[in-house]
XYZ file of C-alpha atoms in Angstrom:
512
model
C 0.000 0.000 0.000
C 1.354 3.414 -0.915
C 2.039 5.623 2.082
C 1.202 8.842 0.232
C -1.859 9.708 -1.780
C -1.523 11.359 -5.172
C -3.861 14.389 -5.273
C -4.661 13.637 -8.925
C -5.963 10.189 -8.016
C -8.142 11.758 -5.335
C -9.517 14.343 -7.770
C -10.425 11.545 -10.194
C -12.094 9.660 -7.339
C -14.141 12.703 -6.284
C -15.117 13.315 -9.899
C -16.496 9.768 -10.052
C -18.156 10.041 -6.637
C -20.136 13.195 -7.452
C -20.489 12.596 -11.222
C -21.149 16.190 -12.198
C -23.172 17.091 -9.104
C -22.169 19.730 -6.584
C -20.379 18.598 -3.453
C -22.118 21.042 -1.121
C -19.108 23.275 -0.465
C -19.686 27.000 0.019
C -20.051 28.822 -3.288
C -18.989 32.319 -2.222
C -15.879 33.754 -0.640
C -16.429 34.773 2.983
C -15.321 38.400 2.869
C -15.139 38.640 6.662
C -12.249 36.168 6.647
C -10.248 37.987 3.969
C -7.549 40.562 4.573
C -6.346 41.414 1.063
C -2.829 42.687 0.588
C -0.895 44.679 -2.026
C -3.935 46.444 -3.468
C -4.388 49.856 -5.038
C -4.735 51.344 -1.546
C -4.019 50.093 1.958
C -7.672 50.335 2.970
C -9.354 46.957 3.327
C -12.783 48.164 2.160
C -11.328 49.735 -0.974
C -9.307 46.614 -1.736
C -12.419 44.455 -1.447
C -14.161 46.768 -3.913
C -11.420 45.810 -6.358
C -12.545 42.152 -6.362
C -15.484 42.546 -8.794
C -13.332 44.700 -11.078
C -10.868 41.850 -11.565
C -13.742 39.408 -12.066
C -15.188 41.799 -14.648
C -11.875 42.003 -16.528
C -11.678 38.208 -16.533
C -15.268 37.898 -17.748
C -14.953 40.352 -20.650
C -11.877 38.369 -21.721
C -13.999 35.367 -22.723
C -14.718 35.303 -26.442
C -15.364 31.631 -27.130
C -18.679 29.878 -26.768
C -17.378 27.131 -24.492
C -14.289 25.713 -22.772
C -12.636 29.070 -22.150
C -11.924 30.287 -18.628
C -9.729 33.287 -17.870
C -7.956 34.316 -14.658
C -6.520 37.788 -14.041
C -4.145 39.219 -11.445
C -2.560 42.624 -11.056
C 0.612 44.049 -9.561
C 0.981 47.721 -8.733
C 4.333 49.507 -8.627
C 3.520 52.945 -7.244
C 7.134 54.133 -7.353
C 7.426 53.478 -11.067
C 3.751 54.336 -11.658
C 3.213 51.021 -13.380
C 0.561 48.335 -13.232
C 0.819 44.864 -14.713
C -2.060 42.574 -15.559
C -1.191 38.891 -15.760
C -3.583 36.710 -17.737
C -3.945 32.928 -17.672
C -6.224 30.442 -19.383
C -6.470 26.663 -19.312
C -4.298 26.831 -22.424
C -2.052 29.436 -24.060
C -3.428 32.976 -24.156
C -4.040 34.259 -27.680
C -2.605 37.644 -28.769
C -6.135 38.734 -29.690
C -7.088 38.791 -26.008
C -4.034 40.847 -25.052
C -4.870 43.399 -27.756
C -8.491 43.515 -26.599
C -7.619 44.214 -22.966
C -5.037 46.807 -23.957
C -7.632 48.633 -26.058
C -10.322 48.510 -23.365
C -7.875 49.696 -20.709
C -6.848 52.707 -22.798
C -10.477 53.671 -23.305
C -11.182 53.267 -19.593
C -8.281 55.631 -18.960
C -9.876 58.183 -21.281
C -13.240 57.647 -19.597
C -11.664 58.176 -16.193
C -10.201 61.492 -17.339
C -13.621 62.675 -18.533
C -15.301 61.625 -15.298
C -12.611 63.348 -13.246
C -12.962 66.559 -15.242
C -16.754 66.749 -15.002
C -17.805 64.576 -12.099
C -16.576 66.336 -8.990
C -16.120 64.632 -5.635
C -15.791 65.636 -2.026
C -12.886 63.639 -0.595
C -14.642 63.579 2.777
C -17.568 61.650 1.314
C -17.782 57.925 1.924
C -18.251 55.657 -1.066
C -17.971 56.548 -4.719
C -19.981 59.325 -6.337
C -22.716 58.546 -8.818
C -21.566 58.388 -12.410
C -22.338 61.846 -13.796
C -25.308 61.783 -16.149
C -24.662 62.556 -19.778
C -20.883 62.614 -19.383
C -18.840 60.679 -21.956
C -21.872 58.884 -23.399
C -20.285 58.317 -26.855
C -17.175 56.833 -25.225
C -19.239 54.573 -22.969
C -21.199 53.297 -25.971
C -17.913 52.706 -27.817
C -16.464 50.687 -24.920
C -19.727 48.777 -24.555
C -19.878 47.839 -28.243
C -16.220 46.778 -28.340
C -16.629 44.450 -25.360
C -19.966 43.114 -26.598
C -18.582 42.249 -30.024
C -15.527 40.538 -28.530
C -17.730 38.407 -26.245
C -20.553 37.911 -28.755
C -20.195 34.124 -29.113
C -20.336 33.630 -25.348
C -23.292 35.984 -25.035
C -25.230 34.172 -27.756
C -24.701 30.893 -25.937
C -26.397 32.450 -22.896
C -29.227 33.683 -25.093
C -29.796 30.244 -26.630
C -29.835 28.585 -23.226
C -31.966 31.024 -21.224
C -33.889 33.486 -23.369
C -36.826 31.412 -24.635
C -37.643 30.049 -21.184
C -37.421 33.502 -19.601
C -39.683 34.924 -22.294
C -42.224 32.114 -21.890
C -42.174 32.409 -18.097
C -42.895 36.129 -18.319
C -45.756 35.516 -20.755
C -47.308 33.036 -18.310
C -46.845 35.553 -15.497
C -48.493 38.335 -17.506
C -51.387 36.067 -18.453
C -51.841 34.987 -14.838
C -51.820 38.559 -13.516
C -53.595 40.223 -16.419
C -52.662 43.898 -16.611
C -52.031 44.080 -12.893
C -48.258 43.560 -12.783
C -46.975 45.281 -9.672
C -43.644 45.804 -7.943
C -40.938 43.299 -8.772
C -43.171 41.552 -11.317
C -43.362 44.811 -13.234
C -39.575 45.131 -12.993
C -39.171 41.610 -14.375
C -41.442 42.543 -17.265
C -39.211 45.553 -17.982
C -36.124 43.309 -17.907
C -37.653 41.070 -20.555
C -38.935 43.859 -22.804
C -35.546 45.575 -22.631
C -33.676 42.381 -23.482
C -36.130 41.688 -26.298
C -35.081 44.929 -28.002
C -31.407 44.110 -27.399
C -31.483 40.538 -28.662
C -33.322 41.425 -31.850
C -30.371 43.560 -32.923
C -27.685 41.309 -31.436
C -29.114 38.233 -33.153
C -28.953 40.048 -36.482
C -25.350 41.025 -35.750
C -24.495 37.415 -34.962
C -26.089 36.120 -38.164
C -24.557 38.831 -40.355
C -21.378 40.160 -38.691
C -20.150 41.778 -41.917
C -23.171 44.061 -41.952
C -22.687 44.994 -38.313
C -24.753 47.534 -36.426
C -24.924 51.260 -37.003
C -23.895 53.735 -34.324
C -27.557 54.468 -33.621
C -28.315 50.759 -33.270
C -25.456 50.345 -30.806
C -26.946 53.199 -28.782
C -30.211 51.240 -28.666
C -28.394 48.084 -27.534
C -26.526 50.089 -24.907
C -29.580 51.930 -23.567
C -31.834 48.892 -23.310
C -29.055 46.722 -21.874
C -28.425 49.267 -19.119
C -32.165 49.584 -18.507
C -32.586 45.811 -18.244
C -29.554 45.514 -15.962
C -30.884 48.148 -13.567
C -34.279 46.454 -13.369
C -32.601 43.054 -13.014
C -30.816 44.301 -9.907
C -34.189 45.052 -8.317
C -35.571 41.646 -9.299
C -32.569 39.747 -7.936
C -32.587 41.633 -4.616
C -36.331 41.227 -4.022
C -37.475 39.709 -0.716
C -33.989 39.317 0.716
C -32.745 37.761 -2.521
C -35.362 34.989 -2.497
C -37.965 36.768 -4.620
C -37.178 34.851 -7.815
C -37.593 31.497 -6.110
C -40.862 32.558 -4.449
C -42.242 33.832 -7.748
C -41.392 30.561 -9.510
C -43.173 28.636 -6.749
C -46.266 30.791 -7.158
C -46.394 30.406 -10.926
C -45.780 26.648 -10.713
C -48.325 26.285 -7.890
C -45.647 24.494 -5.872
C -46.598 24.681 -2.173
C -43.186 24.382 -0.558
C -40.212 24.141 -2.859
C -39.476 24.323 -6.546
C -39.507 20.978 -8.357
C -36.236 19.863 -9.850
C -37.302 20.811 -13.365
C -38.656 24.234 -12.357
C -37.445 27.226 -14.314
C -34.347 28.778 -12.737
C -35.514 32.366 -12.962
C -32.683 33.849 -10.925
C -30.030 32.121 -13.001
C -31.675 33.230 -16.260
C -31.788 36.886 -15.208
C -28.218 36.783 -13.898
C -26.787 35.113 -16.986
C -28.570 37.268 -19.552
C -27.526 40.522 -17.872
C -24.063 39.443 -16.673
C -22.062 40.969 -19.534
C -23.724 44.349 -19.045
C -23.123 44.214 -15.284
C -19.421 43.555 -15.859
C -19.209 46.541 -18.202
C -21.024 48.697 -15.630
C -18.477 47.576 -13.047
C -15.647 48.820 -15.251
C -17.418 52.158 -15.711
C -17.676 52.456 -11.922
C -13.966 51.641 -11.705
C -13.213 54.554 -14.031
C -15.409 56.822 -11.903
C -13.999 55.830 -8.497
C -11.664 58.496 -7.061
C -10.031 55.938 -4.761
C -9.383 53.376 -7.503
C -8.756 55.822 -10.327
C -4.975 56.053 -9.710
C -4.583 52.576 -11.198
C -5.875 53.956 -14.498
C -3.313 56.756 -14.398
C -0.385 54.333 -14.411
C 1.298 52.775 -17.404
C -0.214 49.329 -17.939
C 1.522 46.236 -19.309
C 0.183 42.722 -19.810
C 1.941 39.412 -19.291
C 0.547 35.985 -20.118
C 0.993 32.622 -18.443
C 1.902 29.737 -20.765
C -0.645 26.949 -20.760
C 0.367 23.909 -18.730
C -0.491 20.239 -18.874
C 0.541 17.354 -16.686
C 0.565 13.684 -17.616
C -1.036 11.623 -14.853
C -1.203 7.861 -14.521
C -4.130 6.604 -12.459
C -4.334 3.161 -10.866
C -4.888 0.760 -13.738
C -6.753 -2.137 -12.159
C -9.129 -3.165 -9.410
C -6.162 -4.458 -7.424
C -4.494 -1.036 -7.586
C -7.627 0.985 -6.815
C -8.607 -1.057 -3.747
C -5.628 -0.218 -1.497
C -5.883 3.384 -2.679
C -9.498 3.532 -1.469
C -8.469 2.078 1.877
C -5.861 4.779 2.393
C -8.150 7.556 1.112
C -10.839 6.544 3.608
C -8.293 5.781 6.359
C -10.221 2.557 6.849
C -10.826 -0.834 5.266
C -14.500 -1.089 4.358
C -16.380 -4.071 2.909
C -17.640 -2.348 -0.242
C -14.249 -1.048 -1.375
C -13.308 -4.059 -3.511
C -16.414 -3.801 -5.685
C -16.076 -0.028 -5.883
C -12.455 -0.430 -6.956
C -13.739 -2.502 -9.859
C -16.085 0.318 -10.858
C -13.223 2.814 -10.800
C -10.994 0.540 -12.868
C -13.759 0.302 -15.463
C -14.539 4.038 -15.401
C -10.888 5.049 -15.818
C -9.745 2.387 -18.260
C -7.724 4.997 -20.143
C -5.680 5.540 -17.020
C -2.964 7.752 -18.541
C -4.300 11.237 -19.181
C -2.861 14.593 -20.189
C -4.405 16.919 -17.612
C -4.777 20.683 -18.079
C -3.666 22.941 -15.246
C -6.572 25.272 -14.513
C -5.897 28.941 -15.000
C -6.219 30.196 -11.408
C -3.697 27.635 -10.138
C -1.296 28.263 -13.024
C -1.590 32.004 -12.396
C -0.764 31.694 -8.693
C 2.239 29.526 -9.516
C 3.420 32.106 -12.054
C 3.021 34.965 -9.581
C 5.023 33.200 -6.878
C 8.003 32.164 -8.987
C 10.746 34.381 -10.332
C 11.069 35.335 -14.005
C 14.139 37.570 -14.018
C 12.335 40.881 -14.542
C 11.553 43.982 -12.486
C 8.179 42.605 -11.393
C 9.770 39.769 -9.406
C 9.954 42.062 -6.375
C 6.416 43.456 -6.689
C 3.904 41.271 -4.813
C 0.662 40.567 -6.621
C -2.701 41.616 -5.219
C -4.049 38.671 -3.255
C -7.360 38.416 -5.123
C -7.472 36.547 -8.431
C -10.250 37.498 -10.835
C -11.772 34.493 -12.620
C -14.430 34.413 -15.335
C -16.105 31.388 -13.735
C -16.356 30.045 -10.201
C -13.455 27.731 -9.382
C -13.924 23.974 -9.435
C -13.572 22.036 -6.184
C -10.091 20.777 -7.030
C -8.862 24.353 -7.583
C -10.595 25.461 -4.388
C -8.766 22.810 -2.364
C -5.452 23.506 -4.123
C -5.698 27.213 -3.229
C -6.671 26.374 0.360
C -3.640 24.076 0.601
C -1.391 26.748 -0.906
C -2.619 29.284 1.640
C -1.930 26.863 4.496
C 1.545 25.825 3.372
C 2.919 29.175 2.242
C 3.172 32.654 3.695
C 1.141 34.338 0.933
C -2.629 34.072 0.582
C -4.676 34.105 -2.605
C -8.431 34.121 -3.070
C -11.037 33.740 -5.794
C -14.727 34.590 -5.582
C -15.754 31.034 -4.737
C -16.380 27.544 -6.061
C -19.266 25.965 -7.961
C -18.679 22.737 -6.045
C -18.009 20.376 -8.957
C -15.030 18.064 -9.417
C -13.573 17.949 -12.925
C -11.385 15.295 -14.447
C -8.856 15.476 -16.034
C -7.299 18.087 -13.729
C -3.606 18.751 -13.105
C -1.572 20.476 -10.417
C 0.885 23.128 -11.621
C 4.136 21.522 -12.701
C 6.955 22.720 -10.461
C 10.234 21.232 -9.365
C 9.681 22.113 -5.724
C 6.816 22.940 -3.428
C 5.338 26.351 -4.139
C 4.803 26.620 -0.422
C 8.529 26.272 0.177
C 9.283 28.934 -2.423
C 6.869 31.342 -0.762
C 8.134 30.525 2.710
C 11.755 31.232 1.834
C 10.907 34.500 0.110
C 8.754 35.644 3.032
C 10.761 34.674 6.085
C 13.891 32.855 5.020
C 13.399 30.460 7.917
C 10.014 28.763 7.912
C 9.887 25.482 5.996
C 6.527 23.696 5.858
C 6.385 20.173 7.244
C 4.234 18.969 4.357
C 4.496 19.681 0.661
C 1.672 21.368 -1.185
C 0.666 18.062 -2.768
C 0.586 16.268 0.581
C -1.488 19.033 2.143
C -3.939 18.955 -0.748
C -4.214 15.161 -0.579
C -4.971 15.306 3.133
C -7.692 17.912 2.622
C -9.395 15.964 -0.178
C -9.200 12.776 1.857
C -11.021 14.488 4.727
C -13.740 15.695 2.341
C -14.052 12.159 0.968
C -14.434 10.739 4.476
C -17.089 13.359 5.261
C -18.969 12.301 2.136
C -18.805 8.634 3.190
C -20.114 9.531 6.637
C -23.023 11.475 5.153
C -23.858 8.522 2.909
C -23.716 6.090 5.872
C -20.846 4.245 4.198
C -18.311 4.883 6.935
C -18.627 2.453 9.810
C -17.457 3.185 13.322
C -13.967 2.199 14.426
C -15.334 -0.776 16.351
C -16.869 -2.228 13.184
C -13.930 -2.185 10.822
C -10.183 -2.273 10.496
C -8.250 0.988 10.425
C -6.101 1.898 7.450
C -4.423 5.125 8.468
C -3.201 7.649 5.925
C 0.340 6.527 6.677
C -0.575 2.844 6.385
C 0.610 2.320 9.951
C -2.152 0.039 11.272
C -2.293 -2.440 8.441
C 0.172 -5.199 9.254
C -0.129 -7.297 6.082
C 1.356 -6.378 2.733
C -0.750 -6.136 -0.424
C 0.562 -9.534 -1.553
C -0.296 -11.074 1.825
C -3.801 -9.610 1.684
C -4.352 -10.887 -1.849
C -3.049 -14.370 -0.931
C -5.352 -14.595 2.085
C -8.310 -13.367 0.044
C -7.643 -15.994 -2.649
C -7.422 -18.780 -0.073
C -10.575 -17.502 1.616
C -12.500 -17.444 -1.680
C -11.298 -20.960 -2.535
C -12.336 -22.266 0.881
C -15.783 -20.731 0.536
C -16.206 -22.281 -2.895
C -15.248 -25.727 -1.591
C -17.711 -25.441 1.297
C -20.551 -24.399 -0.981
C -20.403 -20.766 -0.009
C -21.149 -21.279 3.694
C -18.899 -21.344 6.710
C -18.284 -24.806 8.190
C -19.941 -25.183 11.585
């Protein structure tokens, strides 16, 4: 039995255990537990306000319909008045994305100058001022159209998935209520009518990109998108953020909870207005006096090369079984049959695994590259275009425990993906960070060992919840170090073979 668990094997196991379902982990970052460092200012509240800006930059970086996730980090060198964005994907970053972000950033700089010249702000006021009405409207429409066209394929995927059901739901609601739509129901109706005007033009653009849209048509798309986004905010916040679910229950005549196939109204509204909300976030960034200095600095962009890692999983039932015993820290009667299932499910046991972008980005930020940015710590929040998977969540948690630096993303969607690979490094990232931070502290466990231990604990918790984990008095321990199992794998297999043969000879019953 192997003394150490390979985190990749555990990720594959958890992927099979949950089979595309969520594992129940918390989806959102707990902001009360975060103390971000190396931000635009030293104020915690202002640094936290930077989080959605980085998520917005990551989100507007997605141009492909599927299988593209982007992570973004920034470093700020106030002495040299420079800021660097570092971009990572699950593969190599294309030059087109770098050019897009450079163009958007320059236009945000121009927008910031116009806001500063015409907005006005009392430095004693708390919070950011409202975006001045009528200021820089042509520039805002230009930025909006540039981002929308870059992300058009992704946006049309959202439309295909959510629009028809949202439209039909609203028609049923209007028919049920007659002309008496009130409050949030009226706001939902405005969301849909606004998006209807937007998607008519956007669908034509998608079908005939060479024709494009006129400047006046882009103004229509901009105006109605902003209108729908504002009304969507009211809908999503209704009744302590449970209004969408309550409304779906009412329309479906469901007395207590939504059925599994009920329309996900909240998700539809969020998805269809998400691109506009990200653009609005960037406009607010340009208007914020406290964050505006970042737009006054010279900006450069670096990219993280895509990484893969070749992983060999256990290749047979005999190899999976002892692995399961160590992962559960216990020998359990069902493990042999389950090992057979795993061997069948992962018959192609050698896989080239992509390193997900947030993990690759953190590795890149904490290793040296021989340039002036090596000595400029990165902001501790990583913007990501999609919630992190569970494997990335655990990897980041392990990194934060082992090293001196801390990094955060906005949360996890609670799903385990396979194939998945750890960043490829010659030594523990935790050790690198520890030496750079203190020069003395050396972690007792490597990053991989820490991650394996954390996944193993989550696996055991799952087994306990499923009533598959018997008490210590009912089964034999198999500790993570293998310390309490006194027979070798060969001995165990020999005894099992003799036991099976004896049972067969006795007709399957124990001799009395």
